[in-house]
Amino acid sequence: MYALVDAVAFYASAEKVFDPAIRSKPVVVLTNNDGCVCAVCPIARRLNIPKFGPYFKVKQLLEQNNVVVRSSNYELYANLSDRMMSVIGRFCDTQHIYSIDESFLHFSGYENVVKDWHTYGHLIRRTVWRETKLPVGVGFGPTPTLAKAANHAAKKLTGFDGVAVINDEASRRAILQRMDCQDVWGIGKRLAKKLKIMNINTAWQLAQQNPKTMRRAFSVVVERTVSELNGLVCLNWDDVRQDKREIYSTRSFGERIYEPTALKTALINHVTIVGKKLRAQKSLAKQLYIFASSSSHEDVFYKKSYMYQFSMPTNDTCVMANAVSEVFEKIYQPGVRFYKCGVGALELTAEQFQQSDLFAPQQDNPKLMGCLDAINTRYGKGMLGLASSKLNDRWHMNRDFLSPQYTTRWRDIPKIKCDL
DNA sequence: TCTGGGGTCCTAGGACCC
DNA sequence: TCTGGGGTCCTAGGACCC
């Protein structure tokens, strides 16, 4: 049995944790630079605000309805996510954290431990709420895709109250018949449209298709989805949590930038993030993709990228920063209103298989990187970094509606007034 | 006045080579 | 006169997810 546990509108719910005054109000959270709406709490959902629609287009609607608007407070969300995940992890000995607010649980050998999945799901929900004040939905199913479907039912369909279980033919049918294809994990807008033409509208109808036919018509991914909907596990536990094959860090700027130093500083910061993620996964990159662009909404769209080949795979931030410096002139062009940039690590290999090269000019320094990571873990990120990442930080994001970092910054810790 | 997220995986198609 | 393959590498962009 698999379970998928995730938070209801996580970012919006996280904003409510330390601010009880807004718990009964409609709340939305914006993406980086306050660009789009990315989380809509259940109360605000009634206003039909499009998720990932640009903020400026719904600003008026939000104001008219007294919706509380917040910028993304990643420091807060990351910390609350850690707390939530550790509570959920107590309910199963194999947990896989799939995203900031979702985790899969794999129950193997629990037949005699858990008598009733509904009761167990409600226990998880109650415990997470009591200990973190975050509302979660819990879905159980015999495959990861069915657990996802049950989770969807738990949160979106009437009559489920936060927990749904697919554990026999009747429950599978009841839930899949009430779900659109597009609500199935792995079926997006485009595929749903094509399926509709074939007169496949509900998840149940999709499950009735022949997997081999679906493979021919679409891809192996759709074939697997259909099989999973029928209770055949295709995404095994190792697949679900296998290492990433690409690691990116990209970001748009708070304001357009023109200066080379500012752009270069931003790129070095991205390299720092990618390096850290690579080392966390114990991977090395053979290639580094480096790009910068103007806005795609601009009349003339400018984008330049460069694929850097390392002489041997690396996860050393200094080596990667040198690569950025080396190719920077090929990417920067004076006069361009730069809007976005980033780097990606590609062609990843495992650290344990590193082949050293006596004559390589490239100098990796794993000890230095280990020390860097240890210091930043201990004293907060950004405590120790490359000088070139601090030269000019005019490119920082806009976060006009930011809440305090209640749990990660001393001066933001909530104070309780006590008049005796 | 201006404003439009970020990450990962996959594939079609172009360029180049023999 | 008419015809002309296959592999590799790289890139841009599609598709999906949260």
Short mmCIF file of C-alpha atoms (C1' of nucleotides) in Angstrom, two decimals:
data_model
loop_
_atom_site.label_atom_id
_atom_site.label_comp_id
_atom_site.label_asym_id
_atom_site.label_seq_id
_atom_site.Cartn_x
_atom_site.Cartn_y
_atom_site.Cartn_z
CA MET A 1 0.00 0.00 0.00
CA TYR A 2 1.16 3.52 -0.85
CA ALA A 3 0.07 6.79 0.67
CA LEU A 4 0.49 10.33 -0.55
CA VAL A 5 0.31 12.99 2.12
CA ASP A 6 0.41 16.64 1.14
CA ALA A 7 -0.60 19.99 2.52
CA VAL A 8 -3.71 21.85 1.44
CA ALA A 9 -2.51 24.97 -0.48
CA PHE A 10 0.79 24.65 1.37
CA TYR A 11 2.19 28.18 1.01
CA ALA A 12 -1.13 29.79 1.91
CA SER A 13 -1.60 27.45 4.87
CA ALA A 14 1.96 28.14 6.02
CA GLU A 15 1.17 31.86 6.10
CA LYS A 16 -1.69 31.09 8.49
CA VAL A 17 0.38 29.11 10.98
CA PHE A 18 1.83 32.06 12.88
CA ASP A 19 -0.91 34.50 11.99
CA PRO A 20 -4.19 33.11 13.38
CA ALA A 21 -5.91 36.40 12.53
CA ILE A 22 -5.89 35.45 8.82
CA ARG A 23 -6.95 31.82 9.24
CA SER A 24 -10.55 32.58 8.40
CA LYS A 25 -9.68 34.99 5.59
CA PRO A 26 -8.99 34.36 1.91
CA VAL A 27 -5.20 34.20 1.40
CA VAL A 28 -3.09 33.92 -1.76
CA VAL A 29 0.69 33.67 -2.13
CA LEU A 30 2.71 35.04 -5.06
CA THR A 31 5.73 33.55 -6.86
CA ASN A 32 9.18 35.13 -7.00
CA ASN A 33 9.12 38.84 -7.77
CA ASP A 34 5.41 38.80 -6.97
CA GLY A 35 4.85 37.71 -10.56
CA CYS A 36 2.09 35.11 -10.44
CA VAL A 37 -0.37 33.68 -7.95
CA CYS A 38 0.96 30.28 -6.88
CA ALA A 39 -1.13 29.26 -3.88
CA VAL A 40 -4.79 29.89 -3.18
CA CYS A 41 -6.30 28.87 0.15
CA PRO A 42 -9.66 27.04 0.12
CA ILE A 43 -11.52 30.19 1.14
CA ALA A 44 -9.95 32.23 -1.66
CA ARG A 45 -10.54 29.37 -4.12
CA ARG A 46 -14.21 30.33 -4.29
CA LEU A 47 -13.20 33.49 -6.19
CA ASN A 48 -11.93 31.38 -9.10
CA ILE A 49 -8.47 32.90 -9.13
CA PRO A 50 -6.40 31.17 -11.81
CA LYS A 51 -3.37 29.42 -10.33
CA PHE A 52 -0.15 30.66 -11.96
CA GLY A 53 -1.94 33.55 -13.60
CA PRO A 54 -0.08 36.90 -13.50
CA TYR A 55 -0.74 38.84 -10.32
CA PHE A 56 -1.33 42.22 -11.97
CA LYS A 57 -4.30 40.78 -13.87
CA VAL A 58 -6.15 39.70 -10.73
CA LYS A 59 -4.94 42.45 -8.42
CA GLN A 60 -8.21 44.33 -8.59
CA LEU A 61 -10.33 41.24 -7.97
CA LEU A 62 -8.22 40.43 -4.92
CA GLU A 63 -8.55 43.95 -3.54
CA GLN A 64 -12.30 43.97 -4.03
CA ASN A 65 -12.63 40.81 -1.98
CA ASN A 66 -10.19 41.78 0.77
CA VAL A 67 -7.92 38.89 -0.06
CA VAL A 68 -4.72 38.76 2.01
CA VAL A 69 -1.77 38.77 -0.41
CA ARG A 70 1.68 37.47 0.58
CA SER A 71 5.03 37.14 -1.21
CA SER A 72 6.71 33.75 -1.16
CA ASN A 73 8.54 33.33 2.14
CA TYR A 74 10.74 30.37 1.30
CA GLU A 75 12.68 30.51 4.54
CA LEU A 76 9.44 29.97 6.45
CA TYR A 77 8.03 27.33 4.09
CA ALA A 78 11.22 25.28 4.02
CA ASN A 79 11.32 25.18 7.79
CA LEU A 80 7.63 24.32 8.20
CA SER A 81 8.06 21.66 5.51
CA ASP A 82 10.86 20.04 7.54
CA ARG A 83 8.65 19.95 10.61
CA MET A 84 5.68 18.57 8.70
CA MET A 85 7.77 15.88 6.97
CA SER A 86 9.28 14.70 10.22
CA VAL A 87 5.83 14.28 11.77
CA ILE A 88 4.55 12.37 8.71
CA GLY A 89 7.68 10.21 8.68
CA ARG A 90 6.75 8.79 12.07
CA PHE A 91 3.83 6.93 10.50
CA CYS A 92 5.82 4.75 8.12
CA ASP A 93 9.38 3.50 7.96
CA THR A 94 9.76 4.30 4.27
CA GLN A 95 9.06 7.89 3.37
CA HIS A 96 10.01 9.67 0.18
CA ILE A 97 9.83 13.45 0.16
CA TYR A 98 8.65 14.23 -3.34
CA SER A 99 8.32 18.02 -3.16
CA ILE A 100 8.25 20.76 -0.54
CA ASP A 101 4.75 19.74 0.56
CA GLU A 102 4.29 16.16 -0.62
CA SER A 103 5.58 12.87 0.62
CA PHE A 104 4.95 9.30 -0.41
CA LEU A 105 4.81 6.56 2.18
CA HIS A 106 5.32 2.91 1.22
CA PHE A 107 3.71 0.43 3.58
CA SER A 108 5.20 -3.00 3.23
CA GLY A 109 4.53 -5.58 5.92
CA TYR A 110 1.95 -3.39 7.65
CA GLU A 111 -0.99 -5.80 7.17
CA ASN A 112 -1.09 -6.63 10.85
CA VAL A 113 -0.11 -3.20 12.05
CA VAL A 114 -2.75 -1.07 10.33
CA LYS A 115 -6.27 -2.50 10.58
CA ASP A 116 -8.12 0.33 8.90
CA TRP A 117 -6.56 2.80 6.48
CA HIS A 118 -9.27 5.42 6.97
CA THR A 119 -8.61 5.56 10.68
CA TYR A 120 -4.88 5.62 10.10
CA GLY A 121 -5.23 8.49 7.60
CA HIS A 122 -7.25 10.52 10.05
CA LEU A 123 -4.65 9.87 12.73
CA ILE A 124 -1.95 11.28 10.42
CA ARG A 125 -4.09 14.32 9.66
CA ARG A 126 -4.90 15.05 13.28
CA THR A 127 -1.33 14.62 14.42
CA VAL A 128 0.11 16.90 11.73
CA TRP A 129 -2.47 19.55 12.55
CA ARG A 130 -1.87 19.33 16.28
CA GLU A 131 1.91 19.57 15.96
CA THR A 132 2.34 21.99 13.04
CA LYS A 133 -1.04 23.68 12.41
CA LEU A 134 -0.85 22.64 8.77
CA PRO A 135 -3.87 20.94 7.14
CA VAL A 136 -2.95 17.86 5.07
CA GLY A 137 -4.79 15.52 2.74
CA VAL A 138 -4.08 11.78 2.82
CA GLY A 139 -4.69 9.33 -0.04
CA PHE A 140 -4.04 5.57 0.03
CA GLY A 141 -3.75 3.31 -3.00
CA PRO A 142 -2.06 0.14 -4.24
CA THR A 143 0.17 2.15 -6.65
CA PRO A 144 1.72 5.63 -6.40
CA THR A 145 -0.61 6.90 -9.14
CA LEU A 146 -3.69 5.57 -7.33
CA ALA A 147 -2.46 7.05 -4.04
CA LYS A 148 -2.19 10.38 -5.88
CA ALA A 149 -5.72 9.94 -7.21
CA ALA A 150 -7.04 9.15 -3.74
CA ASN A 151 -5.26 12.21 -2.40
CA HIS A 152 -6.97 14.31 -5.06
CA ALA A 153 -10.32 12.87 -3.98
CA ALA A 154 -9.54 13.48 -0.32
CA LYS A 155 -9.01 17.17 -0.93
CA LYS A 156 -11.18 18.08 -3.91
CA LEU A 157 -14.21 15.76 -3.98
CA THR A 158 -17.16 16.10 -1.65
CA GLY A 159 -17.71 13.53 1.06
CA PHE A 160 -14.09 12.69 1.84
CA ASP A 161 -13.02 14.99 4.64
CA GLY A 162 -9.30 14.92 3.92
CA VAL A 163 -8.76 11.16 3.70
CA ALA A 164 -9.55 8.75 0.84
CA VAL A 165 -8.66 5.10 0.38
CA ILE A 166 -8.53 2.99 -2.77
CA ASN A 167 -8.23 -0.60 -1.62
CA ASP A 168 -10.78 -2.51 -3.68
CA GLU A 169 -12.57 -2.45 -7.02
CA ALA A 170 -15.54 -0.44 -5.72
CA SER A 171 -13.48 2.37 -4.17
CA ARG A 172 -11.22 2.55 -7.22
CA ARG A 173 -14.18 2.85 -9.54
CA ALA A 174 -16.03 5.35 -7.36
CA ILE A 175 -13.07 7.73 -7.27
CA LEU A 176 -11.81 7.38 -10.84
CA GLN A 177 -15.30 7.89 -12.27
CA ARG A 178 -15.49 11.25 -10.55
CA MET A 179 -12.08 12.46 -11.77
CA ASP A 180 -11.17 14.16 -15.04
CA CYS A 181 -8.27 12.74 -17.02
CA GLN A 182 -6.36 15.92 -16.38
CA ASP A 183 -6.47 15.32 -12.64
CA VAL A 184 -4.51 12.10 -13.10
CA TRP A 185 -0.83 12.37 -12.21
CA GLY A 186 1.15 12.62 -15.45
CA ILE A 187 -1.74 13.78 -17.65
CA GLY A 188 -1.46 17.47 -18.41
CA LYS A 189 -3.47 19.93 -20.43
CA ARG A 190 -2.19 18.80 -23.82
CA LEU A 191 -2.66 15.09 -23.31
CA ALA A 192 -6.11 15.66 -21.82
CA LYS A 193 -7.12 17.53 -24.95
CA LYS A 194 -5.98 14.71 -27.22
CA LEU A 195 -7.69 12.14 -25.02
CA LYS A 196 -10.90 14.12 -25.19
CA ILE A 197 -10.89 13.84 -28.96
CA MET A 198 -10.71 10.07 -28.49
CA ASN A 199 -13.72 10.45 -26.20
CA ILE A 200 -11.72 9.61 -23.09
CA ASN A 201 -12.87 12.09 -20.48
CA THR A 202 -12.69 10.59 -17.02
CA ALA A 203 -9.88 8.85 -15.20
CA TRP A 204 -12.03 5.71 -15.22
CA GLN A 205 -12.30 5.79 -19.02
CA LEU A 206 -8.54 6.24 -19.23
CA ALA A 207 -8.05 3.21 -16.99
CA GLN A 208 -10.17 1.11 -19.39
CA GLN A 209 -7.75 1.68 -22.29
CA ASN A 210 -5.32 -0.91 -23.50
CA PRO A 211 -1.87 0.10 -22.18
CA LYS A 212 -0.13 -1.05 -25.38
CA THR A 213 -2.46 1.03 -27.54
CA MET A 214 -1.79 4.04 -25.32
CA ARG A 215 1.92 3.50 -25.74
CA ARG A 216 1.62 3.56 -29.50
CA ALA A 217 -0.70 6.57 -29.50
CA PHE A 218 1.29 8.58 -26.95
CA SER A 219 4.28 7.34 -25.02
CA VAL A 220 5.61 4.87 -22.53
CA VAL A 221 4.73 7.37 -19.80
CA VAL A 222 1.00 7.20 -20.62
CA GLU A 223 1.20 3.40 -20.87
CA ARG A 224 2.58 3.26 -17.34
CA THR A 225 -0.07 5.65 -16.05
CA VAL A 226 -2.84 3.43 -17.45
CA SER A 227 -1.28 0.33 -15.89
CA GLU A 228 -0.88 2.10 -12.57
CA LEU A 229 -4.52 3.14 -12.60
CA ASN A 230 -5.29 -0.58 -12.84
CA GLY A 231 -3.26 -1.44 -9.81
CA LEU A 232 -0.05 -2.54 -11.52
CA VAL A 233 2.97 -0.86 -9.92
CA CYS A 234 5.21 0.60 -12.64
CA LEU A 235 6.82 3.43 -10.74
CA ASN A 236 8.71 1.35 -8.26
CA TRP A 237 10.14 2.85 -5.13
CA ASP A 238 13.61 3.25 -6.61
CA ASP A 239 12.23 5.07 -9.67
CA VAL A 240 10.21 7.44 -7.55
CA ARG A 241 13.25 8.54 -5.63
CA GLN A 242 16.05 8.10 -8.13
CA ASP A 243 18.72 10.76 -8.43
CA LYS A 244 18.06 13.81 -10.54
CA ARG A 245 19.61 13.77 -14.00
CA GLU A 246 19.70 17.55 -14.34
CA ILE A 247 19.93 20.22 -11.68
CA TYR A 248 19.01 23.81 -12.48
CA SER A 249 18.97 27.12 -10.74
CA THR A 250 17.32 29.96 -12.64
CA ARG A 251 15.57 33.14 -11.59
CA SER A 252 14.06 36.27 -13.02
CA PHE A 253 15.28 39.59 -11.67
CA GLY A 254 13.33 41.99 -9.48
CA GLU A 255 14.20 44.70 -11.98
CA ARG A 256 15.74 44.49 -15.42
CA ILE A 257 19.51 44.65 -15.37
CA TYR A 258 22.05 45.96 -17.87
CA GLU A 259 25.40 45.86 -16.14
CA PRO A 260 27.74 42.96 -16.74
CA THR A 261 28.84 42.77 -13.08
CA ALA A 262 25.27 42.39 -11.86
CA LEU A 263 24.52 39.65 -14.38
CA LYS A 264 27.73 37.84 -13.60
CA THR A 265 27.09 38.04 -9.87
CA ALA A 266 23.65 36.51 -10.39
CA LEU A 267 25.14 33.66 -12.44
CA ILE A 268 27.77 32.99 -9.77
CA ASN A 269 24.97 32.79 -7.22
CA HIS A 270 23.17 30.21 -9.35
CA VAL A 271 26.36 28.21 -9.66
CA THR A 272 26.66 28.27 -5.86
CA ILE A 273 23.15 26.84 -5.51
CA VAL A 274 23.68 24.18 -8.18
CA GLY A 275 27.01 23.15 -6.61
CA LYS A 276 25.38 22.71 -3.24
CA LYS A 277 22.54 20.61 -4.69
CA LEU A 278 25.02 18.48 -6.65
CA ARG A 279 27.04 17.73 -3.54
CA ALA A 280 23.88 16.95 -1.58
CA GLN A 281 23.01 14.32 -4.19
CA LYS A 282 26.64 13.14 -4.35
CA SER A 283 26.71 13.77 -8.09
CA LEU A 284 29.20 15.31 -10.49
CA ALA A 285 28.37 17.27 -13.62
CA LYS A 286 30.10 16.78 -16.96
CA GLN A 287 28.45 19.83 -18.51
CA LEU A 288 27.30 23.21 -17.33
CA TYR A 289 24.55 25.03 -19.19
CA ILE A 290 24.75 28.79 -18.70
CA PHE A 291 22.17 31.22 -20.08
CA ALA A 292 20.80 34.74 -19.82
CA SER A 293 17.83 36.25 -21.58
CA SER A 294 15.52 39.22 -21.90
CA SER A 295 11.80 38.81 -21.24
CA SER A 296 9.89 36.69 -23.74
CA HIS A 297 7.18 39.35 -23.59
CA GLU A 298 9.64 41.84 -25.07
CA ASP A 299 9.42 42.80 -28.74
CA VAL A 300 12.87 41.47 -29.50
CA PHE A 301 13.65 38.39 -27.46
CA TYR A 302 17.31 37.93 -26.64
CA LYS A 303 18.65 34.66 -25.34
CA LYS A 304 22.20 33.41 -25.29
CA SER A 305 23.37 30.18 -23.82
CA TYR A 306 26.57 28.24 -23.62
CA MET A 307 27.27 24.60 -22.96
CA TYR A 308 30.49 24.29 -21.02
CA GLN A 309 32.33 20.95 -21.03
CA PHE A 310 34.44 20.17 -17.98
CA SER A 311 37.64 18.24 -18.55
CA MET A 312 36.40 15.91 -15.84
CA PRO A 313 33.07 15.80 -13.98
CA THR A 314 32.89 18.18 -11.04
CA ASN A 315 30.71 19.49 -8.23
CA ASP A 316 33.21 22.09 -7.08
CA THR A 317 31.65 25.55 -6.88
CA CYS A 318 34.99 27.26 -7.63
CA VAL A 319 35.56 25.21 -10.77
CA MET A 320 32.01 25.93 -11.95
CA ALA A 321 32.37 29.64 -11.17
CA ASN A 322 35.51 29.73 -13.31
CA ALA A 323 33.50 28.21 -16.14
CA VAL A 324 30.98 31.04 -15.83
CA SER A 325 33.75 33.65 -15.93
CA GLU A 326 35.29 31.98 -18.95
CA VAL A 327 32.16 32.09 -21.10
CA PHE A 328 30.53 35.19 -19.69
CA GLU A 329 31.57 37.46 -22.57
CA LYS A 330 29.80 35.15 -25.03
CA ILE A 331 26.51 35.55 -23.20
CA TYR A 332 26.50 39.18 -22.14
CA GLN A 333 25.60 41.85 -24.62
CA PRO A 334 25.51 45.55 -23.78
CA GLY A 335 22.13 47.22 -24.14
CA VAL A 336 20.04 44.11 -23.49
CA ARG A 337 17.46 44.45 -20.70
CA PHE A 338 18.26 41.20 -18.94
CA TYR A 339 15.27 39.63 -17.25
CA LYS A 340 16.38 36.16 -16.38
CA CYS A 341 19.43 33.97 -16.11
CA GLY A 342 20.51 30.66 -14.71
CA VAL A 343 22.74 27.63 -14.87
CA GLY A 344 22.09 23.91 -15.13
CA ALA A 345 24.26 20.92 -14.33
CA LEU A 346 23.87 18.19 -16.96
CA GLU A 347 25.27 14.74 -17.70
CA LEU A 348 25.44 13.84 -14.03
CA THR A 349 27.46 10.93 -12.73
CA ALA A 350 27.86 9.49 -9.25
CA GLU A 351 30.61 10.92 -7.08
CA GLN A 352 31.78 7.43 -6.14
CA PHE A 353 32.77 6.71 -9.73
CA GLN A 354 34.96 9.79 -10.12
CA GLN A 355 37.98 9.06 -12.29
CA SER A 356 40.87 11.26 -11.39
CA ASP A 357 43.26 12.63 -13.96
CA LEU A 358 46.83 13.26 -12.89
CA PHE A 359 47.44 15.80 -15.61
CA ALA A 360 44.14 17.67 -15.55
CA PRO A 361 44.53 21.41 -15.12
CA GLN A 362 41.16 21.42 -13.35
CA GLN A 363 41.59 21.48 -9.58
CA ASP A 364 38.69 20.12 -7.56
CA ASN A 365 38.87 20.61 -3.83
CA PRO A 366 36.33 18.35 -2.10
CA LYS A 367 37.65 19.18 1.36
CA LEU A 368 37.11 22.89 0.82
CA MET A 369 33.57 22.24 -0.48
CA GLY A 370 32.82 20.01 2.51
CA CYS A 371 33.97 22.78 4.82
CA LEU A 372 31.91 25.37 2.92
CA ASP A 373 28.75 23.26 3.19
CA ALA A 374 29.36 22.52 6.86
CA ILE A 375 29.78 26.19 7.74
CA ASN A 376 26.69 27.23 5.80
CA THR A 377 24.63 24.47 7.38
CA ARG A 378 25.77 25.54 10.82
CA TYR A 379 25.58 29.33 10.47
CA GLY A 380 22.96 29.86 7.79
CA LYS A 381 23.16 29.93 4.02
CA GLY A 382 25.25 32.64 2.51
CA MET A 383 27.52 32.84 5.54
CA LEU A 384 30.47 31.69 3.44
CA GLY A 385 30.58 32.14 -0.33
CA LEU A 386 32.67 33.29 -3.25
CA ALA A 387 33.68 36.94 -3.24
CA SER A 388 32.41 37.22 -6.81
CA SER A 389 28.90 36.36 -5.65
CA LYS A 390 28.80 39.41 -3.39
CA LEU A 391 30.01 42.08 -5.82
CA ASN A 392 26.69 43.54 -6.80
CA ASP A 393 23.40 42.26 -5.56
CA ARG A 394 21.11 44.76 -7.24
CA TRP A 395 19.34 41.84 -8.87
CA HIS A 396 17.48 40.70 -5.78
CA MET A 397 13.83 39.78 -6.00
CA ASN A 398 10.80 41.87 -5.29
CA ARG A 399 8.91 40.59 -2.30
CA ASP A 400 6.60 43.42 -1.36
CA PHE A 401 4.21 41.42 0.82
CA LEU A 402 6.66 39.36 2.80
CA SER A 403 5.75 37.90 6.18
CA PRO A 404 8.38 37.54 8.94
CA GLN A 405 10.74 34.57 9.04
CA TYR A 406 9.12 33.36 12.24
CA THR A 407 11.21 30.24 12.64
CA THR A 408 14.54 31.03 10.99
CA ARG A 409 15.58 34.53 12.13
CA TRP A 410 16.07 35.58 15.73
CA ARG A 411 14.49 38.99 15.43
CA ASP A 412 11.38 37.56 13.74
CA ILE A 413 10.53 35.08 16.46
CA PRO A 414 6.90 35.60 17.53
CA LYS A 415 6.53 37.34 20.87
CA ILE A 416 3.75 36.51 23.27
CA LYS A 417 2.57 39.39 25.39
CA CYS A 418 1.75 38.37 28.90
CA ASP A 419 0.16 40.87 31.29
CA LEU A 420 0.16 39.47 34.76
"C1'" DT B 1 4.65 53.03 -15.32
"C1'" DC B 2 5.20 48.45 -15.66
"C1'" DT B 3 4.41 44.05 -14.50
"C1'" DG B 4 4.04 37.29 -16.70
"C1'" DG B 5 7.66 31.31 -11.63
"C1'" DG B 6 10.86 27.55 -11.27
"C1'" DG B 7 12.48 22.62 -12.00
"C1'" DT B 8 13.01 18.26 -14.53
"C1'" DC B 9 12.69 15.18 -18.28
"C1'" DC B 10 12.22 14.18 -23.03
"C1'" DT B 11 12.28 14.60 -28.08
"C1'" DA B 12 12.35 16.55 -32.73
"C1'" DG B 13 15.21 18.38 -35.74
"C1'" DG B 14 19.41 20.82 -37.31
"C1'" DA B 15 24.42 20.63 -38.10
"C1'" DC B 16 28.15 18.06 -38.95
"C1'" DC B 17 30.87 14.03 -40.07
"C1'" DC B 18 32.17 9.92 -42.68
"C1'" DT C 1 18.83 11.17 -66.30
"C1'" DC C 2 17.90 10.74 -61.74
"C1'" DT C 3 19.04 9.59 -57.33
"C1'" DG C 4 21.46 10.05 -52.25
"C1'" DG C 5 22.47 7.03 -45.47
"C1'" DG C 6 23.29 6.81 -40.96
"C1'" DG C 7 25.33 8.20 -36.67
"C1'" DT C 8 26.42 11.63 -33.10
"C1'" DC C 9 26.10 15.77 -30.85
"C1'" DC C 10 23.73 19.81 -29.62
"C1'" DT C 11 19.89 22.93 -28.94
"C1'" DA C 12 15.36 24.69 -28.52
"C1'" DG C 13 11.25 23.93 -27.02
"C1'" DG C 14 7.36 20.96 -25.49
"C1'" DA C 15 5.19 18.74 -21.63
"C1'" DC C 16 4.46 18.02 -17.10
"C1'" DC C 17 4.69 19.00 -12.09
"C1'" DC C 18 4.30 21.98 -7.92
#
